[in-house]
């Protein structure tokens, strides 16, 4: 019984620590594209660890299935949202940090369409 | 119990940091990224509250919040791609 609580606590703390690391990365990193790394990656793993830590409290019930579904959904949508963000940022001509010459991608929209604004 | 509270407070702290980035963020995309992170952390906090109060039906709210958070981000991006928010300087 104690081992289960310890496992749940360890998972919860690991997830929460990753969340804080991601949030600090959001502030420390210089530009949008690097921050997308911090936010996008830690979100998914932090949610995974945290939700599995919570699922232990519920045991093998419907609630754990719901927590698994929430994690599955976050697993698919968080990277997708980050990808859409980065694509839209690049399409709007936001240059990556330290990119002196504009990268060829910035001139044409990555989807082949002309950039939506000049 | 202490560990449970500590994990919740740590998630709250990361939510506050992400909110700060949303307020500071120079470019529009920093703000959308931060708001996406705030949404994900809110889902975690709702699930944390569900476990704390022992009521499993809060998890439906958390799932719904995750759905809507994702749609919100995509909606803002799609709206920005079309109208550019009135040429507001977002570099």
Short mmCIF file of C-alpha atoms in Angstrom, two decimals:
data_model
loop_
_atom_site.label_atom_id
_atom_site.label_comp_id
_atom_site.label_asym_id
_atom_site.label_seq_id
_atom_site.Cartn_x
_atom_site.Cartn_y
_atom_site.Cartn_z
CA UNK A 1 0.00 0.00 0.00
CA UNK A 2 2.83 2.33 0.92
CA UNK A 3 4.68 1.50 -2.30
CA UNK A 4 1.66 2.56 -4.34
CA UNK A 5 1.45 5.92 -2.58
CA UNK A 6 5.16 6.46 -3.04
CA UNK A 7 4.91 5.61 -6.74
CA UNK A 8 1.99 7.98 -7.15
CA UNK A 9 3.85 10.72 -5.30
CA UNK A 10 6.97 10.20 -7.38
CA UNK A 11 5.00 10.40 -10.63
CA UNK A 12 3.13 13.49 -9.47
CA UNK A 13 6.32 15.27 -8.42
CA UNK A 14 8.13 14.30 -11.62
CA UNK A 15 5.25 15.63 -13.72
CA UNK A 16 4.98 18.84 -11.71
CA UNK A 17 8.74 19.37 -11.88
CA UNK A 18 8.65 19.00 -15.65
CA UNK A 19 5.82 21.51 -15.78
CA UNK A 20 7.85 24.07 -13.85
CA UNK A 21 10.90 23.38 -16.05
CA UNK A 22 8.78 24.00 -19.14
CA UNK A 23 7.42 27.23 -17.69
CA UNK A 24 10.91 28.44 -16.78
CA UNK A 25 12.07 27.50 -20.29
CA UNK A 26 9.24 29.66 -21.58
CA UNK A 27 10.89 32.65 -19.90
CA UNK A 28 14.57 31.87 -20.31
CA UNK A 29 14.68 31.03 -24.01
CA UNK A 30 15.34 33.93 -26.39
CA UNK A 31 12.73 33.67 -29.11
CA UNK A 32 9.44 32.11 -30.06
CA UNK A 33 10.75 29.01 -31.82
CA UNK A 34 12.97 28.01 -28.91
CA UNK A 35 10.12 28.65 -26.50
CA UNK A 36 7.93 26.35 -28.58
CA UNK A 37 10.39 23.62 -27.64
CA UNK A 38 9.99 24.34 -23.94
CA UNK A 39 6.21 24.56 -23.98
CA UNK A 40 5.43 21.84 -26.48
CA UNK A 41 7.63 19.05 -25.23
CA UNK A 42 7.21 19.38 -21.51
CA UNK A 43 3.44 19.81 -21.80
CA UNK A 44 2.93 16.34 -23.12
CA UNK A 45 5.27 14.47 -20.80
CA UNK A 46 4.30 16.55 -17.78
CA UNK A 47 0.63 15.77 -18.43
CA UNK A 48 1.46 12.10 -18.88
CA UNK A 49 3.35 11.74 -15.62
CA UNK A 50 0.92 13.87 -13.66
CA UNK A 51 -2.20 12.12 -14.93
CA UNK A 52 -0.73 8.66 -14.39
CA UNK A 53 0.17 9.74 -10.85
CA UNK A 54 -3.48 10.73 -10.34
CA UNK A 55 -4.79 7.54 -11.97
CA UNK A 56 -3.09 5.51 -9.22
CA UNK A 57 -5.29 7.26 -6.66
CA UNK A 58 -8.41 6.17 -8.54
CA UNK A 59 -7.21 2.58 -9.04
CA UNK A 60 -8.68 0.46 -11.85
CA UNK A 61 -11.97 2.33 -12.24
CA UNK A 62 -13.70 4.28 -14.99
CA UNK A 63 -11.94 7.43 -13.74
CA UNK A 64 -8.56 5.97 -14.66
CA UNK A 65 -9.88 5.27 -18.14
CA UNK A 66 -10.99 8.90 -18.37
CA UNK A 67 -7.56 10.07 -17.22
CA UNK A 68 -6.00 7.85 -19.87
CA UNK A 69 -8.28 9.37 -22.49
CA UNK A 70 -7.34 12.88 -21.39
CA UNK A 71 -3.66 12.00 -21.70
CA UNK A 72 -4.20 10.34 -25.07
CA UNK A 73 -5.99 13.44 -26.31
CA UNK A 74 -3.26 15.76 -25.02
CA UNK A 75 -0.67 13.46 -26.56
CA UNK A 76 -2.16 14.01 -30.02
CA UNK A 77 -3.26 17.63 -29.84
CA UNK A 78 -0.42 19.38 -27.98
CA UNK A 79 2.25 18.65 -30.60
CA UNK A 80 -0.25 19.40 -33.36
CA UNK A 81 -1.03 22.78 -31.85
CA UNK A 82 2.67 23.53 -31.52
CA UNK A 83 3.24 22.54 -35.15
CA UNK A 84 0.40 24.76 -36.32
CA UNK A 85 1.81 27.60 -34.22
CA UNK A 86 5.31 27.26 -35.67
CA UNK A 87 4.01 26.96 -39.22
CA UNK A 88 1.82 30.01 -38.84
CA UNK A 89 4.67 31.96 -37.25
CA UNK A 90 7.05 31.06 -40.06
CA UNK A 91 4.40 31.83 -42.67
CA UNK A 92 3.93 35.27 -41.13
CA UNK A 93 7.66 35.85 -41.55
CA UNK A 94 8.76 35.65 -37.91
CA UNK A 95 12.48 34.89 -38.27
CA UNK A 96 14.15 32.34 -35.98
CA UNK A 97 16.56 33.74 -33.45
CA UNK A 98 20.00 34.53 -34.86
CA UNK A 99 18.92 33.86 -38.42
CA UNK A 100 20.82 36.66 -40.19
CA UNK A 101 19.74 35.97 -43.76
CA UNK A 102 16.02 35.19 -44.07
CA UNK A 103 15.68 31.41 -44.52
CA UNK A 104 14.27 30.47 -47.99
CA UNK A 105 11.11 29.21 -46.25
CA UNK A 106 10.24 32.68 -45.00
CA UNK A 107 9.69 34.04 -48.51
CA UNK A 108 7.06 31.47 -49.55
CA UNK A 109 4.37 30.08 -47.32
CA UNK A 110 5.27 26.58 -46.21
CA UNK A 111 1.94 25.38 -47.63
CA UNK A 112 2.95 26.80 -51.03
CA UNK A 113 0.42 29.63 -50.75
CA UNK A 114 1.67 33.24 -51.02
CA UNK A 115 2.26 34.67 -47.48
CA UNK A 116 -1.04 36.02 -46.20
CA UNK A 117 0.32 39.42 -45.26
CA UNK A 118 3.20 41.38 -46.83
CA UNK B 1 -0.96 14.22 1.25
CA UNK B 2 1.90 16.70 1.42
CA UNK B 3 3.33 15.36 -1.82
CA UNK B 4 -0.09 15.69 -3.43
CA UNK B 5 -0.38 19.33 -2.35
CA UNK B 6 3.20 20.08 -3.41
CA UNK B 7 2.56 18.71 -6.91
CA UNK B 8 -0.59 20.82 -7.19
CA UNK B 9 1.20 23.97 -6.08
CA UNK B 10 4.06 23.29 -8.53
CA UNK B 11 1.56 23.02 -11.40
CA UNK B 12 -0.05 26.25 -10.16
CA UNK B 13 3.38 27.91 -10.22
CA UNK B 14 4.02 26.79 -13.80
CA UNK B 15 0.58 28.09 -14.72
CA UNK B 16 1.47 31.48 -13.22
CA UNK B 17 4.76 31.56 -15.13
CA UNK B 18 3.00 30.72 -18.38
CA UNK B 19 0.45 33.45 -17.67
CA UNK B 20 3.31 35.90 -17.11
CA UNK B 21 4.76 34.95 -20.49
CA UNK B 22 1.32 35.44 -22.03
CA UNK B 23 1.23 39.00 -20.66
CA UNK B 24 4.85 39.87 -21.48
CA UNK B 25 5.25 37.97 -24.74
CA UNK B 26 6.46 40.37 -27.47
CA UNK B 27 5.05 38.50 -30.44
CA UNK B 28 1.48 37.29 -30.86
CA UNK B 29 2.73 33.73 -31.19
CA UNK B 30 4.41 33.82 -27.78
CA UNK B 31 1.07 34.72 -26.30
CA UNK B 32 -0.79 31.95 -28.11
CA UNK B 33 1.87 29.46 -27.05
CA UNK B 34 1.60 30.60 -23.42
CA UNK B 35 -2.20 30.46 -23.51
CA UNK B 36 -1.98 26.93 -24.89
CA UNK B 37 0.26 26.01 -21.96
CA UNK B 38 -2.11 27.69 -19.48
CA UNK B 39 -4.94 25.58 -20.92
CA UNK B 40 -2.99 22.36 -20.55
CA UNK B 41 -2.05 23.19 -16.96
CA UNK B 42 -5.69 24.01 -16.21
CA UNK B 43 -6.64 20.54 -17.44
CA UNK B 44 -4.11 19.09 -15.01
CA UNK B 45 -5.43 21.22 -12.15
CA UNK B 46 -9.01 20.11 -12.84
CA UNK B 47 -7.89 16.48 -12.78
CA UNK B 48 -5.98 17.23 -9.57
CA UNK B 49 -9.14 18.71 -8.02
CA UNK B 50 -11.10 15.68 -9.15
CA UNK B 51 -8.71 13.41 -7.28
CA UNK B 52 -8.68 15.69 -4.24
CA UNK B 53 -12.47 15.76 -3.93
CA UNK B 54 -12.80 12.14 -4.97
CA UNK B 55 -15.47 12.99 -7.53
CA UNK B 56 -14.64 11.27 -10.80
CA UNK B 57 -17.15 13.27 -12.85
CA UNK B 58 -14.88 16.33 -12.80
CA UNK B 59 -12.71 14.45 -15.27
CA UNK B 60 -15.30 15.01 -17.99
CA UNK B 61 -14.80 18.72 -17.47
CA UNK B 62 -11.04 18.28 -17.76
CA UNK B 63 -11.44 16.35 -21.01
CA UNK B 64 -13.78 19.00 -22.39
CA UNK B 65 -11.38 21.75 -21.40
CA UNK B 66 -8.54 20.01 -23.24
CA UNK B 67 -10.75 19.77 -26.36
CA UNK B 68 -11.74 23.42 -26.29
CA UNK B 69 -8.21 24.61 -25.48
CA UNK B 70 -6.92 22.93 -28.62
CA UNK B 71 -9.73 24.40 -30.73
CA UNK B 72 -9.04 27.85 -29.29
CA UNK B 73 -5.41 27.77 -30.38
CA UNK B 74 -6.28 26.60 -33.87
CA UNK B 75 -9.05 29.21 -34.14
CA UNK B 76 -6.71 32.06 -33.21
CA UNK B 77 -4.13 30.88 -35.72
CA UNK B 78 -6.66 30.50 -38.50
CA UNK B 79 -8.12 33.94 -37.73
CA UNK B 80 -4.65 35.45 -37.69
CA UNK B 81 -3.68 33.84 -40.98
CA UNK B 82 -6.68 35.41 -42.73
CA UNK B 83 -6.87 38.87 -41.21
CA UNK B 84 -3.48 39.39 -39.55
CA UNK B 85 -5.35 41.19 -36.73
CA UNK B 86 -5.43 44.48 -38.66
CA UNK B 87 -1.71 44.51 -39.53
CA UNK B 88 -0.73 44.69 -35.84
CA UNK B 89 3.09 44.39 -35.79
CA UNK B 90 3.69 40.85 -34.52
CA UNK B 91 7.36 40.33 -35.37
#
